[in-house]
Amino acid sequence: MTQVHFTLETEDIQSLIDQSVKDIASKQILQTVFNQLMDE
């Protein structure tokens, strides 16, 4: 099994979500999922 390791810049991802997602509900869902993933 292959594993991939990468580093996420939290501010960059949040900015990307803010700029790319137009629908407020979708934006909130993506931000919630991202925050949950970062907590793990």
Tab-separated table of N, CA and C in Angstrom:
chain	number	residue	atom	x	y	z
A	1	MET	N	0.847	-1.188	0.000
A	1	MET	CA	0.000	0.000	0.000
A	1	MET	C	0.888	1.246	0.000
A	2	THR	N	0.578	2.196	-0.839
A	2	THR	CA	1.348	3.429	-0.949
A	2	THR	C	0.735	4.511	-0.078
A	3	GLN	N	1.595	5.243	0.614
A	3	GLN	CA	1.130	6.359	1.427
A	3	GLN	C	1.702	7.656	0.870
A	4	VAL	N	0.909	8.698	0.937
A	4	VAL	CA	1.337	10.013	0.475
A	4	VAL	C	1.249	10.973	1.647
A	5	HIS	N	2.320	11.725	1.849
A	5	HIS	CA	2.336	12.721	2.919
A	5	HIS	C	2.425	14.105	2.283
A	6	PHE	N	1.590	15.016	2.730
A	6	PHE	CA	1.650	16.383	2.234
A	6	PHE	C	1.282	17.343	3.347
A	7	THR	N	1.695	18.573	3.180
A	7	THR	CA	1.442	19.607	4.178
A	7	THR	C	0.408	20.580	3.629
A	8	LEU	N	-0.586	20.882	4.450
A	8	LEU	CA	-1.614	21.843	4.065
A	8	LEU	C	-1.411	23.136	4.841
A	9	GLU	N	-1.426	24.223	4.152
A	9	GLU	CA	-1.411	25.527	4.797
A	9	GLU	C	-2.866	25.905	5.044
A	10	THR	N	-3.248	25.940	6.293
A	10	THR	CA	-4.637	26.176	6.673
A	10	THR	C	-5.192	27.456	6.055
A	11	GLU	N	-4.424	28.519	6.124
A	11	GLU	CA	-4.905	29.804	5.599
A	11	GLU	C	-5.108	29.747	4.093
A	12	ASP	N	-4.228	29.036	3.384
A	12	ASP	CA	-4.365	28.918	1.934
A	12	ASP	C	-5.622	28.141	1.559
A	13	ILE	N	-5.896	27.068	2.294
A	13	ILE	CA	-7.080	26.260	2.005
A	13	ILE	C	-8.351	27.050	2.305
A	14	GLN	N	-8.376	27.756	3.433
A	14	GLN	CA	-9.553	28.566	3.778
A	14	GLN	C	-9.780	29.648	2.720
A	15	SER	N	-8.709	30.264	2.263
A	15	SER	CA	-8.813	31.297	1.234
A	15	SER	C	-9.339	30.708	-0.075
A	16	LEU	N	-8.845	29.530	-0.420
A	16	LEU	CA	-9.298	28.858	-1.638
A	16	LEU	C	-10.789	28.538	-1.569
A	17	ILE	N	-11.238	28.059	-0.420
A	17	ILE	CA	-12.668	27.771	-0.238
A	17	ILE	C	-13.476	29.060	-0.386
A	18	ASP	N	-13.027	30.133	0.258
A	18	ASP	CA	-13.748	31.409	0.190
A	18	ASP	C	-13.851	31.940	-1.232
A	19	GLN	N	-12.766	31.810	-2.003
A	19	GLN	CA	-12.734	32.365	-3.353
A	19	GLN	C	-13.444	31.489	-4.377
A	20	SER	N	-13.420	30.176	-4.175
A	20	SER	CA	-13.905	29.248	-5.197
A	20	SER	C	-15.376	28.881	-5.066
A	21	VAL	N	-15.874	28.835	-3.844
A	21	VAL	CA	-17.239	28.357	-3.617
A	21	VAL	C	-18.183	29.552	-3.508
A	22	LYS	N	-19.183	29.571	-4.351
A	22	LYS	CA	-20.113	30.702	-4.389
A	22	LYS	C	-21.311	30.505	-3.470
A	23	ASP	N	-21.762	29.268	-3.328
A	23	ASP	CA	-22.938	28.958	-2.522
A	23	ASP	C	-22.563	28.932	-1.038
A	24	ILE	N	-23.272	29.698	-0.225
A	24	ILE	CA	-22.943	29.835	1.198
A	24	ILE	C	-23.053	28.500	1.933
A	25	ALA	N	-24.091	27.729	1.647
A	25	ALA	CA	-24.272	26.436	2.326
A	25	ALA	C	-23.127	25.484	1.989
A	26	SER	N	-22.748	25.433	0.725
A	26	SER	CA	-21.637	24.569	0.314
A	26	SER	C	-20.336	25.018	0.954
A	27	LYS	N	-20.142	26.324	1.034
A	27	LYS	CA	-18.936	26.874	1.649
A	27	LYS	C	-18.852	26.466	3.120
A	28	GLN	N	-19.966	26.543	3.826
A	28	GLN	CA	-19.981	26.172	5.240
A	28	GLN	C	-19.706	24.685	5.425
A	29	ILE	N	-20.260	23.863	4.542
A	29	ILE	CA	-20.024	22.419	4.621
A	29	ILE	C	-18.546	22.117	4.392
A	30	LEU	N	-17.963	22.705	3.355
A	30	LEU	CA	-16.545	22.471	3.068
A	30	LEU	C	-15.655	22.936	4.215
A	31	GLN	N	-15.946	24.086	4.784
A	31	GLN	CA	-15.150	24.588	5.896
A	31	GLN	C	-15.270	23.679	7.113
A	32	THR	N	-16.463	23.163	7.371
A	32	THR	CA	-16.666	22.251	8.498
A	32	THR	C	-15.891	20.953	8.293
A	33	VAL	N	-15.980	20.389	7.094
A	33	VAL	CA	-15.251	19.152	6.789
A	33	VAL	C	-13.749	19.382	6.905
A	34	PHE	N	-13.264	20.485	6.354
A	34	PHE	CA	-11.839	20.795	6.421
A	34	PHE	C	-11.382	20.937	7.871
A	35	ASN	N	-12.151	21.639	8.677
A	35	ASN	CA	-11.792	21.815	10.086
A	35	ASN	C	-11.772	20.481	10.823
A	36	GLN	N	-12.720	19.606	10.515
A	36	GLN	CA	-12.755	18.276	11.136
A	36	GLN	C	-11.513	17.474	10.751
A	37	LEU	N	-11.126	17.545	9.482
A	37	LEU	CA	-9.937	16.823	9.029
A	37	LEU	C	-8.672	17.353	9.692
A	38	MET	N	-8.605	18.656	9.876
A	38	MET	CA	-7.412	19.248	10.485
A	38	MET	C	-7.314	18.898	11.969
A	39	ASP	N	-8.433	18.598	12.610
A	39	ASP	CA	-8.425	18.234	14.025
A	39	ASP	C	-7.912	16.815	14.255
A	40	GLU	N	-7.966	15.974	13.223
A	40	GLU	CA	-7.539	14.577	13.382
A	40	GLU	C	-6.043	14.446	13.411
